[in-house]
Amino acid sequence: MKLRFILALWVARLVMFASRISGRGKGSALPGRVALKIYPGLLRELGRQVRRGIIIVTGTNGKTTTNNMIAGVLEGAGYSLVLNREGANLITGVTSAFIKVAGLSGRINRDYACLEVDEASFPGVVREVAPSIVVVTNFFRDQLDRYGELDKTIALVRDALASLGGICLVLNADDPLVAQLGRVTGKTAVYYGLAEHGGVTRTGSAAREAKFCPFCGVELSYRYYHYSQLGRYSCSGCGFARPEVDVEGVEPGAEQLAISCQVRFRRGDRHSLSIPVSGLYNLYNGLAACSVGLLLDIEIDGIIFSLSGYRPATGRMEKFIYLGKTVLLNLVKNPTGFNEGLSALLSVPAGRVNVLIAINDNDADGRDISWLWDVDFEVLEHSSGKFSGFVCTGRRAWDMAVRLKYAGVPGTCITVLEDFGDAVRAALEGTGEMSYFLATYTALWPVERILSGYAQREKLQPENIPSVSRSVKSVR
Amino acid sequence: MALARRCHWRGIDVSVCQVSLGDRVDFKEADFLFLGGGSDREQNLMAGDLAARSDLLREAIDGGLVVLAICGGYQLLGKYYLTLEGKKIPGLDILDLFTEGGNKRLIGNVAVEVDIEGTVYKLVGFENHSGRTFLGDLQPLGRVLAGHGNNGRDGFEGARYKNVFCSYLHGPLLPKNSVLADYLITLALKRRGWQGELAPLDDSFEKTAVSTMLQRIL
């Protein structure tokens, strides 16, 4: 038994080394896959050595960002981690993350494991590693499951959560599909959410999920919406409503490439939070990380300081500089994420923007691209002054062009260049004051590679870190 | 949405009504009805609502109402849906067709050959359905060139009855396949007594999107 364990570990380490040397792939899922083939109990044996606890993040959008923010908070507090940083979130990727930090004899010398786990893989992963905290970000229809699969996904997560002992849930209170998990599983739960602010809407979009109460089926009524089904909801049938929030973001604001809010705790105190990323939706990820930090008894000033130095992972609003102009690269994988990306784009104050949209339809992207029609590109129709042009690229570049055209973007503003290199060059040379690149999963890596050949990846400058600093903390 | 845009580009006024459960609809007043698919739960809700007014719908269809029914909407217009467990869910019984549940979902890109007013066109789309639909005394919409179509066996895709067009193709179907979209608009205008030709539009994005996919799968 012990021999197979060691063999699995060493072979996986060899695979990891080889794929890094050859530069093929990111080498993140393969070592885990190989290791589990040799010794299926590997993840369990590695996982149980983690000293203080295992934190799992699941949900549709924001997993990678939330997990990395939590990791930043824990590392900032001096803890050592197991972490699947780049979004390899199936059981194989999780296993790889453990293998990467394991000693030659299979020893894991780490305080915490921060794991982002795909919703469908969640039951399988928690059978092997027992989490003490599970964060659920949100549930949206993904491009891979157009019809009704969302209900099944939620049921998978729900049943797996119910089977776990001694866990605390960290739940998005604004999403009824997530918030229901507290009541339905009966587990201890901490809720985070955004308070009402100037940007909320009174009417929901037609395509939103969760029109009906998950408990009794009566149509949910909303006082306001943040986006999609996120907002302040209640059910007239059974009384299900947005739970009282433990960690709430109030007065959110978007500055040049940073977002901020006041974090208000249930007990009443408030703290200023600022995170150097675009997109108001990233506040949810930050609030989730705050909640986890507080659960683990980390000082609030330390949490806020760590979040103010957050660096996005590849394609999560990653920032580049090309000839003095900013280029943002963002992964898009489902309608809600794409809508969030578009609203971040529209809130950029810097004049006109060159937009590149890269759409592939490989398995990892979703072979069915009809989800593009659930994205609210119509918001672009009345903001034509914000754009210098759209470059469409990837295997489904022409479909993307058709989509923009039907959203009311003039055909003369749309260029189709199927080749990624041509498209990236054309977009960078656009007349706008900045560029904004959106890419599906398998289009992200080639676009990122080509882009980093032309543009400088932004290093976070300490003087750019807004608001909170160490000195403030030491004064207190 | 695609129809509204294409009308709008030609200066034809269109209003789109989103109809929810229980809302009043006058099918005779409408020019065009779209029946989409959804999750099983949503599908059941919609079926129940439409069943209560199937007579009105049948009357309007016989009067030439232009209908596009996709996936679940297509199945719903038929006689019944026989689930894998052997349960027979009645349809609206407006079209002579029935559907049987299948084990394996039929998923992927599809190309079909469709005859529109004597000219043959190739349409593309994406299918994702577990139901296998079989036509009785009814014209198919077209012949499958690549993909599965109605049931993966007889080589047919969709159904056509009067001005009702049924299909498993989404993707969605109309924007890219602009020929079909314009045909539906023409039929709807004809029903209102309009005779003439639609003004041509620049469909180069649409046509290239279709031909790129045809090259890939044929």
XYZ file of C-alpha atoms in Angstrom:
694
model
C 0.000 0.000 0.000
C 2.670 2.453 1.072
C 4.701 1.499 -1.987
C 1.901 2.351 -4.411
C 1.427 5.634 -2.599
C 5.076 6.586 -3.066
C 5.120 5.288 -6.635
C 2.040 7.342 -7.558
C 3.579 10.424 -6.036
C 6.947 10.055 -7.739
C 5.528 9.253 -11.159
C 3.222 12.255 -10.885
C 6.132 14.475 -9.882
C 8.047 13.207 -12.896
C 5.087 13.979 -15.171
C 4.833 17.426 -13.630
C 8.515 18.056 -14.218
C 8.417 16.727 -17.799
C 5.446 18.783 -18.861
C 6.987 21.908 -17.396
C 10.300 21.267 -19.196
C 8.624 20.560 -22.529
C 6.454 23.626 -21.999
C 3.433 21.679 -23.155
C 0.283 22.614 -21.329
C 0.250 24.027 -17.854
C 0.781 20.506 -16.492
C -1.932 21.033 -13.925
C -4.382 18.157 -14.364
C -2.220 15.426 -15.848
C -0.014 14.589 -12.812
C -3.097 14.180 -10.651
C -4.757 11.966 -13.218
C -1.720 9.710 -13.493
C -1.301 9.528 -9.711
C -4.941 8.621 -9.045
C -4.685 5.854 -11.657
C -1.758 4.330 -9.796
C -3.123 4.893 -6.306
C -6.744 6.017 -6.000
C -6.419 6.774 -2.279
C -3.677 9.332 -2.828
C -5.749 12.485 -2.444
C -7.293 11.219 0.797
C -3.888 10.467 2.320
C -2.403 13.773 1.266
C -5.477 15.778 2.230
C -5.723 14.543 5.791
C -2.241 15.801 6.614
C -3.246 19.441 6.240
C -2.864 20.867 9.753
C -5.580 23.444 10.256
C -8.262 22.883 7.687
C -9.442 22.627 4.118
C -11.391 25.418 2.459
C -13.304 24.673 -0.711
C -14.791 27.225 -3.103
C -17.458 26.083 -5.534
C -20.216 27.699 -7.626
C -20.492 28.849 -11.229
C -18.581 32.128 -11.458
C -15.796 33.662 -9.397
C -14.300 30.407 -8.061
C -10.743 31.108 -9.158
C -10.788 34.713 -8.019
C -12.422 33.966 -4.667
C -10.065 31.086 -3.972
C -7.016 33.166 -4.814
C -8.291 36.026 -2.652
C -8.777 33.646 0.271
C -5.272 32.319 -0.335
C -3.945 35.886 -0.322
C -5.649 36.546 3.017
C -4.281 33.354 4.585
C -0.772 33.854 3.242
C -0.902 37.425 4.459
C -1.638 36.062 7.912
C 1.466 33.893 7.691
C -0.080 30.533 6.908
C 1.349 28.033 4.414
C -1.011 26.630 1.775
C -1.946 23.967 -0.704
C -3.570 25.864 -3.569
C -4.860 25.128 -7.075
C -4.289 28.633 -8.265
C -4.938 28.504 -12.001
C -8.395 27.022 -12.113
C -7.544 23.303 -12.506
C -10.628 22.458 -10.492
C -11.496 18.832 -11.217
C -10.379 16.086 -8.826
C -7.263 15.630 -10.963
C -6.268 19.290 -10.655
C -6.917 19.260 -6.904
C -4.725 16.172 -6.557
C -1.996 17.851 -8.604
C -2.021 20.806 -6.223
C -1.278 18.469 -3.297
C 1.354 16.545 -5.238
C 3.136 19.779 -6.075
C 3.802 20.580 -2.410
C 4.249 17.032 -1.097
C 7.648 15.932 0.199
C 9.392 12.923 -1.308
C 7.900 10.653 1.320
C 4.456 12.127 0.746
C 4.440 14.539 3.646
C 2.252 17.655 3.372
C 3.667 20.361 5.606
C 0.919 22.965 5.164
C -1.505 24.838 7.419
C -4.465 25.154 5.067
C -5.616 23.909 1.679
C -7.515 26.405 -0.486
C -9.229 24.518 -3.247
C -11.529 25.705 -5.961
C -13.673 22.791 -7.054
C -15.931 22.446 -10.075
C -19.569 21.973 -9.009
C -19.908 18.599 -10.722
C -16.627 17.374 -9.179
C -17.564 18.618 -5.723
C -19.158 15.377 -4.437
C -16.151 13.339 -5.613
C -13.623 15.709 -4.053
C -15.321 15.965 -0.656
C -15.457 12.178 -0.450
C -11.647 12.293 -0.367
C -10.882 15.484 1.530
C -13.089 16.755 4.343
C -13.471 20.539 4.195
C -14.061 22.657 7.273
C -15.343 25.622 5.241
C -17.210 25.551 1.946
C -17.818 28.778 0.020
C -20.582 28.774 -2.614
C -20.344 31.812 -4.909
C -23.392 31.656 -7.167
C -25.273 29.383 -9.551
C -25.765 30.398 -13.159
C -26.557 28.454 -16.235
C -23.269 27.551 -17.838
C -22.740 27.310 -21.557
C -22.320 23.551 -21.271
C -25.751 22.930 -19.832
C -28.330 24.951 -21.594
C -31.441 23.121 -20.612
C -32.314 22.370 -17.037
C -28.969 20.982 -15.989
C -28.596 23.730 -13.399
C -31.172 22.096 -11.113
C -29.148 18.883 -11.207
C -25.902 20.692 -10.478
C -27.393 22.397 -7.435
C -28.788 19.090 -6.201
C -25.333 17.499 -6.502
C -23.740 20.206 -4.371
C -26.640 20.235 -1.903
C -26.570 16.478 -1.289
C -22.801 16.446 -0.928
C -22.944 19.311 1.583
C -25.648 17.554 3.590
C -23.432 14.486 3.907
C -20.544 16.440 5.465
C -20.063 16.788 9.194
C -18.514 19.708 11.079
C -18.519 22.230 8.274
C -19.371 25.894 8.089
C -20.847 27.250 4.887
C -20.037 30.668 3.493
C -22.941 31.576 1.231
C -23.857 34.385 -1.119
C -27.038 35.743 0.448
C -28.034 37.611 -2.714
C -28.386 34.455 -4.796
C -31.520 32.524 -3.744
C -30.139 29.370 -5.363
C -27.108 29.556 -3.060
C -28.777 30.949 0.057
C -31.275 28.076 0.106
C -28.370 25.729 0.890
C -28.174 27.025 4.453
C -31.739 26.081 5.214
C -31.923 22.911 3.169
C -28.708 21.354 4.559
C -29.178 22.612 8.115
C -25.462 23.448 8.360
C -24.011 26.469 10.106
C -23.783 29.257 7.576
C -22.246 32.711 7.271
C -23.834 34.955 4.656
C -22.235 37.700 2.592
C -23.850 40.065 0.124
C -24.073 43.539 -1.327
C -26.422 46.155 0.092
C -28.754 48.231 -2.042
C -26.923 50.986 -3.932
C -27.422 53.453 -6.797
C -26.718 50.883 -9.494
C -29.420 48.343 -8.646
C -32.346 47.759 -10.999
C -36.004 47.253 -10.189
C -36.760 44.885 -13.017
C -35.047 41.579 -13.669
C -33.827 40.416 -17.047
C -36.015 37.948 -18.910
C -33.309 35.286 -19.049
C -32.573 35.168 -15.330
C -32.518 31.921 -13.366
C -34.552 31.139 -10.315
C -37.778 32.906 -11.062
C -39.474 30.595 -8.599
C -38.942 29.831 -4.942
C -36.735 26.748 -4.510
C -38.891 25.592 -1.610
C -42.499 26.133 -2.648
C -42.455 27.117 -6.336
C -44.190 30.483 -5.924
C -42.681 33.277 -8.023
C -40.059 35.188 -6.016
C -40.604 38.918 -5.656
C -37.623 41.250 -5.690
C -37.139 44.643 -4.111
C -34.101 45.165 -6.376
C -31.637 43.249 -8.511
C -27.856 43.560 -8.641
C -27.642 41.411 -11.776
C -29.200 38.177 -12.989
C -31.052 36.585 -10.018
C -28.844 38.305 -7.440
C -30.700 40.836 -5.327
C -33.112 41.226 -2.446
C -35.782 38.581 -2.866
C -38.592 37.115 -0.840
C -41.247 34.481 -1.339
C -44.864 35.263 -0.505
C -45.637 31.543 -0.396
C -43.338 30.201 2.323
C -41.444 33.210 3.660
C -38.085 32.234 2.177
C -36.118 35.459 1.800
C -32.617 36.859 1.503
C -31.063 35.899 4.839
C -29.719 38.465 7.223
C -26.206 39.211 6.050
C -23.149 38.779 8.271
C -20.654 40.480 5.990
C -22.165 43.137 3.789
C -20.647 45.430 1.161
C -22.230 48.881 1.279
C -21.685 51.951 -0.911
C -19.787 50.075 -3.612
C -17.807 52.146 -6.058
C -15.689 51.601 -9.159
C -12.622 53.706 -9.688
C -10.009 53.493 -12.405
C -9.239 49.758 -12.375
C -10.196 49.290 -8.750
C -13.361 48.592 -6.840
C -14.213 49.572 -3.322
C -16.894 49.411 -0.679
C -17.476 49.668 3.034
C -17.581 46.259 4.666
C -20.231 46.213 7.350
C -20.428 43.427 9.872
C -23.545 42.260 11.545
C -22.258 43.489 14.866
C -22.147 46.992 13.358
C -18.549 48.029 12.670
C -17.444 49.188 9.213
C -14.156 48.998 7.337
C -13.051 50.411 3.959
C -12.146 47.786 1.389
C -10.496 48.441 -1.960
C -9.357 45.773 -4.405
C -7.204 46.572 -7.466
C -9.441 44.790 -10.038
C -12.255 45.916 -12.327
C -15.823 44.690 -12.187
C -18.207 45.280 -9.339
C -18.936 41.551 -9.243
C -15.426 41.082 -7.854
C -16.672 42.663 -4.632
C -18.650 39.475 -4.029
C -15.427 37.501 -4.284
C -13.734 39.911 -1.896
C -16.604 39.704 0.605
C -16.461 35.910 0.494
C -12.739 36.075 1.248
C -13.426 38.493 4.150
C -15.970 36.047 5.564
C -13.537 33.149 5.435
C -10.792 35.252 6.988
C -13.059 36.228 9.873
C -14.133 32.630 10.425
C -10.470 31.725 10.765
C -9.906 34.507 13.298
C -7.720 36.649 11.111
C -7.679 40.299 12.049
C -9.885 42.446 9.805
C -7.124 44.957 9.083
C -4.905 42.143 7.900
C -7.659 40.772 5.653
C -8.270 44.149 4.087
C -4.574 44.765 3.605
C -4.118 41.415 1.840
C -7.081 42.048 -0.469
C -5.737 45.480 -1.403
C -2.690 43.720 -2.858
C -4.642 41.114 -4.791
C -3.219 40.115 -8.189
C -5.630 38.565 -10.702
C -4.868 35.142 -12.182
C -4.487 34.681 -15.936
C -7.446 36.128 -17.753
C -9.274 37.318 -14.662
C -9.148 41.012 -15.508
C -5.418 40.702 -15.988
C -3.732 43.950 -16.915
C -1.114 44.563 -19.620
C 0.473 47.723 -21.007
C 0.986 48.233 -24.750
C 2.660 51.484 -25.862
C 1.513 53.181 -22.697
C -2.096 52.032 -23.096
C -3.868 49.602 -20.818
C -4.968 46.194 -22.112
C -7.316 44.111 -19.962
C -7.702 40.379 -20.572
C -10.752 38.603 -19.238
C -12.023 35.021 -19.449
C -15.675 34.647 -20.440
C -17.434 31.321 -20.115
C -21.134 31.917 -19.574
C -23.769 34.609 -20.083
C -23.589 36.024 -16.560
C -19.813 36.283 -16.613
C -19.939 37.868 -20.037
C -22.540 40.401 -18.869
C -20.353 41.272 -15.897
C -17.424 41.696 -18.276
C -19.474 44.003 -20.501
C -20.619 46.147 -17.605
C -17.021 46.440 -16.393
C -16.120 47.488 -19.916
C -18.870 50.114 -20.026
C -17.775 51.534 -16.691
C -14.203 52.151 -17.859
C -13.867 55.927 -17.808
C -10.950 56.105 -20.250
C -12.424 57.285 -23.549
C -12.918 54.780 -26.344
C -11.984 51.139 -26.140
C -10.654 48.626 -28.692
C -12.539 45.396 -28.040
C -11.385 41.912 -28.999
C -13.703 38.944 -28.546
C -12.243 35.454 -29.026
C -14.795 32.644 -29.222
C -13.846 28.987 -29.545
C -16.200 26.022 -29.447
C -13.932 23.238 -28.247
C -15.184 20.917 -25.499
C -13.852 23.103 -22.698
C -15.541 26.182 -24.143
C -18.862 24.488 -24.796
C -19.492 23.225 -28.322
C -22.862 24.946 -28.411
C -22.361 28.674 -28.795
C -26.007 29.665 -28.498
C -25.174 30.975 -25.011
C -23.789 34.045 -26.796
C -27.417 34.938 -27.502
C -28.166 34.982 -23.778
C -25.501 37.635 -23.264
C -26.942 41.126 -23.166
C -24.833 42.612 -25.978
C -27.749 44.959 -26.589
C -26.235 47.253 -23.931
C -23.621 48.116 -26.558
C -26.174 49.504 -28.990
C -26.566 52.815 -27.199
C -22.961 53.252 -26.125
C -21.306 53.386 -29.529
C -19.224 56.378 -28.388
C -17.355 54.068 -25.989
C -15.847 51.844 -28.667
C -13.380 52.295 -31.460
C -14.218 48.892 -32.910
C -14.757 45.189 -32.312
C -12.402 42.487 -33.526
C -13.911 38.990 -33.529
C -11.615 35.982 -33.580
C -11.491 32.252 -32.856
C -13.260 29.268 -34.371
C -16.629 30.964 -34.097
C -15.506 34.486 -35.023
C -18.239 34.831 -37.650
C -20.961 33.784 -35.250
C -19.727 36.405 -32.835
C -19.894 39.021 -35.583
C -23.492 37.983 -36.335
C -24.344 38.283 -32.648
C -22.917 41.830 -32.418
C -24.729 42.832 -35.579
C -28.071 41.661 -34.176
C -27.327 43.505 -30.946
C -27.312 46.692 -33.002
C -23.552 47.240 -33.362
C -22.991 48.717 -36.844
C -21.365 46.248 -39.258
C -18.694 48.817 -40.084
C -17.422 48.639 -36.477
C -16.925 44.861 -36.672
C -13.812 43.174 -38.050
C -13.472 39.403 -38.295
C -9.979 37.886 -38.194
C -10.059 34.188 -37.479
C -6.324 34.006 -36.784
C -5.527 34.964 -33.181
C -2.268 36.724 -34.094
C -3.881 38.928 -36.752
C -6.742 39.724 -34.407
C -4.571 40.672 -31.424
C -2.419 42.940 -33.611
C -5.463 44.598 -35.178
C -7.070 45.222 -31.796
C -3.891 46.639 -30.243
C -3.500 49.000 -33.178
C -7.045 50.297 -32.852
C -7.599 53.975 -32.262
C -9.047 53.597 -28.746
C -7.378 54.798 -25.554
C -7.319 51.288 -24.123
C -8.032 47.699 -25.165
C -10.269 45.111 -23.640
C -9.899 41.448 -24.602
C -12.533 38.826 -23.829
C -11.831 35.160 -24.571
C -13.405 31.773 -23.955
C -11.379 29.143 -22.131
C -9.361 27.565 -24.957
C -8.980 30.918 -26.710
C -7.593 32.543 -23.558
C -4.185 30.846 -23.581
C -3.262 31.577 -27.209
C -4.506 35.161 -26.895
C -2.570 35.598 -23.658
C 0.600 34.167 -25.221
C 0.388 36.433 -28.264
C -0.535 39.448 -26.183
C 2.357 38.980 -23.776
C 4.672 38.966 -26.828
C 3.635 42.537 -27.592
C 2.583 43.996 -24.279
C 4.108 44.296 -20.839
C 2.375 42.455 -18.038
C 1.548 45.001 -15.384
C 3.520 44.742 -12.169
C 1.570 45.934 -9.214
C 3.217 49.119 -7.931
C 3.019 49.616 -4.178
C 1.988 53.256 -4.676
C -0.970 52.050 -6.770
C -2.386 50.120 -3.856
C -5.306 52.176 -2.694
C -6.415 53.198 0.783
C -5.155 50.775 3.437
C -1.475 50.329 4.210
C 0.602 48.643 6.860
C 1.434 51.952 8.495
C -2.243 52.649 9.101
C -2.500 49.333 10.823
C 0.498 49.828 13.081
C -0.774 53.220 14.220
C -3.895 51.587 15.571
C -35.371 38.955 -31.855
C -33.727 38.159 -35.206
C -37.030 38.715 -37.014
C -37.596 42.007 -35.230
C -34.116 43.218 -36.201
C -34.485 42.163 -39.809
C -37.853 43.910 -40.037
C -36.510 46.967 -38.283
C -33.571 47.218 -40.713
C -36.147 47.347 -43.511
C -38.327 49.904 -41.797
C -41.083 47.421 -40.898
C -42.539 48.081 -37.441
C -42.536 45.121 -35.060
C -43.555 44.838 -31.471
C -42.398 41.884 -29.392
C -44.614 40.603 -26.571
C -43.075 38.403 -23.905
C -45.906 36.173 -22.813
C -45.905 34.695 -19.330
C -48.065 31.950 -17.910
C -51.720 32.856 -17.856
C -51.330 36.082 -19.879
C -54.001 36.764 -22.469
C -52.842 36.287 -26.032
C -54.790 36.821 -29.187
C -53.173 34.404 -31.624
C -55.125 35.890 -34.509
C -53.783 39.364 -33.839
C -50.212 38.085 -33.756
C -48.109 37.672 -36.880
C -45.557 35.364 -35.459
C -45.339 32.950 -32.561
C -42.151 31.510 -31.139
C -42.254 28.388 -28.980
C -38.919 27.641 -27.374
C -37.543 24.881 -25.221
C -36.624 24.895 -21.554
C -35.885 22.676 -18.610
C -38.334 19.841 -17.914
C -39.899 21.797 -15.076
C -40.445 24.925 -17.153
C -41.622 22.790 -20.059
C -44.388 21.268 -17.952
C -45.577 24.685 -16.833
C -45.706 25.926 -20.408
C -47.473 22.790 -21.661
C -50.182 23.110 -19.047
C -50.793 26.716 -19.942
C -50.952 26.107 -23.691
C -53.181 23.057 -23.351
C -55.874 25.287 -21.917
C -55.936 27.278 -25.132
C -54.923 24.743 -27.759
C -58.161 25.276 -29.719
C -57.395 28.942 -30.250
C -53.860 28.105 -31.290
C -55.039 25.400 -33.706
C -57.485 27.827 -35.281
C -54.811 30.485 -35.714
C -52.402 27.971 -37.240
C -55.027 26.870 -39.754
C -55.505 30.570 -40.496
C -51.841 30.854 -41.471
C -50.175 32.081 -38.256
C -46.410 31.834 -38.700
C -44.935 29.682 -35.930
C -41.377 28.682 -35.161
C -41.218 25.844 -32.660
C -37.824 24.687 -31.453
C -36.919 21.574 -29.461
C -39.403 21.352 -26.550
C -41.835 23.666 -28.349
C -41.670 21.353 -31.357
C -42.379 18.242 -29.270
C -45.245 20.018 -27.552
C -47.145 20.575 -30.801
C -47.226 16.825 -31.425
C -49.524 14.090 -30.127
C -47.476 12.896 -27.181
C -44.066 12.405 -25.590
C -43.360 8.860 -24.449
C -40.758 8.930 -21.663
C -38.160 6.209 -21.148
C -40.141 5.011 -18.143
C -43.126 4.477 -20.419
C -45.120 7.486 -19.281
C -47.137 9.129 -22.032
C -47.275 12.922 -21.734
C -49.951 14.296 -24.043
C -49.016 17.108 -26.418
C -51.265 19.752 -27.937
C -52.075 17.351 -30.769
C -51.927 20.020 -33.432
C -49.331 18.279 -35.610
C -49.218 14.633 -36.648
C -46.029 13.666 -34.885
C -44.890 11.995 -31.676
C -41.704 11.853 -29.635
C -40.039 9.069 -27.672
C -37.425 9.541 -24.982
C -33.970 8.183 -25.783
C -31.051 7.045 -23.668
C -28.354 8.964 -25.379
C -28.717 12.686 -26.007
C -28.267 13.713 -29.614
C -25.806 16.580 -29.427
C -23.739 18.416 -31.990
C -23.570 20.657 -35.001
C -26.079 19.942 -37.738
C -26.397 20.805 -41.410
C -29.713 20.405 -43.210
C -30.873 20.877 -46.758
C -34.153 22.763 -46.947
C -36.389 23.580 -49.897
C -37.733 27.118 -49.707
C -40.093 28.039 -52.541
C -38.336 25.737 -54.969
C -34.760 26.674 -54.116
C -32.586 24.400 -51.994
C -30.622 26.037 -49.177
C -28.259 24.634 -46.568
C -28.957 25.622 -42.969
C -26.748 25.028 -39.923
C -27.430 24.860 -36.213
C -26.765 22.953 -33.026
C -28.939 20.166 -31.641
C -29.178 18.888 -28.081
C -32.147 16.637 -27.397
C -32.879 13.231 -25.948
C -36.329 12.947 -27.543
C -36.657 11.161 -30.890
C -39.432 12.630 -32.987
C -41.260 10.710 -35.702
C -43.484 12.357 -38.270
C -46.847 10.969 -39.381
C -48.481 12.509 -42.421
C -46.305 15.572 -42.303
C -43.516 17.176 -44.333
C -40.106 17.378 -42.675
C -38.395 20.746 -42.639
C -35.405 19.305 -44.423
C -32.942 16.488 -45.011
C -30.011 15.934 -42.657
C -26.565 16.369 -44.247
C -24.621 16.108 -40.981
C -25.801 15.435 -37.446
C -28.798 13.480 -36.139
C -32.001 15.410 -36.896
C -35.404 14.274 -35.674
C -34.421 10.829 -34.469
C -31.004 9.956 -35.840
C -32.542 7.287 -38.076
C -34.706 8.493 -40.936
C -32.494 11.354 -42.070
C -35.156 14.020 -41.585
C -34.989 17.196 -39.581
C -37.900 19.206 -38.239
C -41.417 19.497 -39.587
C -43.445 21.850 -41.734
C -47.212 22.293 -41.645
C -48.846 25.325 -43.279
C -46.813 28.204 -41.825
C -45.560 26.218 -38.850
C -41.842 25.465 -38.847
C -40.502 22.985 -36.325
C -36.864 22.159 -35.712
C -34.356 20.770 -33.261
C -31.803 23.285 -34.485
C -30.934 26.134 -32.236
C -27.740 28.074 -32.290
C -30.006 30.045 -32.645
C -31.605 29.122 -35.935
C -32.851 32.374 -37.447
C -30.094 35.002 -37.207
C -27.470 32.969 -38.994
C -29.837 31.270 -41.435
C -31.110 34.565 -42.748
C -32.834 32.937 -45.736
C -35.234 31.145 -43.412
C -35.733 34.260 -41.286
C -36.672 36.298 -44.339
C -38.988 33.552 -45.558
C -40.877 33.655 -42.255
C -41.179 37.433 -42.512
C -42.479 37.144 -46.077
C -45.090 34.581 -45.022
C -46.249 36.733 -42.116
C -46.602 39.763 -44.401
C -48.467 37.687 -47.007
C -50.956 36.637 -44.380
C -51.721 40.340 -43.927
C -52.290 40.741 -47.636
C -48.906 42.219 -48.512
C -47.451 41.169 -51.859
C -43.920 41.966 -52.849
C -40.276 41.303 -52.314
C -38.357 42.043 -49.115
C -35.636 44.614 -49.550
C -32.271 42.797 -49.585
C -29.912 43.214 -46.614
C -26.163 42.799 -46.350
C -25.918 39.268 -44.963
C -22.203 38.697 -45.423
C -21.514 37.868 -41.733
C -24.417 35.422 -41.668
C -23.434 33.737 -44.925
C -19.789 33.365 -43.929
C -20.768 31.971 -40.526
C -22.900 29.337 -42.287
C -20.318 28.475 -44.940
C -17.528 28.234 -42.327
C -19.570 25.677 -40.384
C -20.570 23.781 -43.543
C -16.904 23.454 -44.493
C -16.161 22.059 -41.064
C -18.859 19.421 -40.862
C -19.565 18.373 -44.471
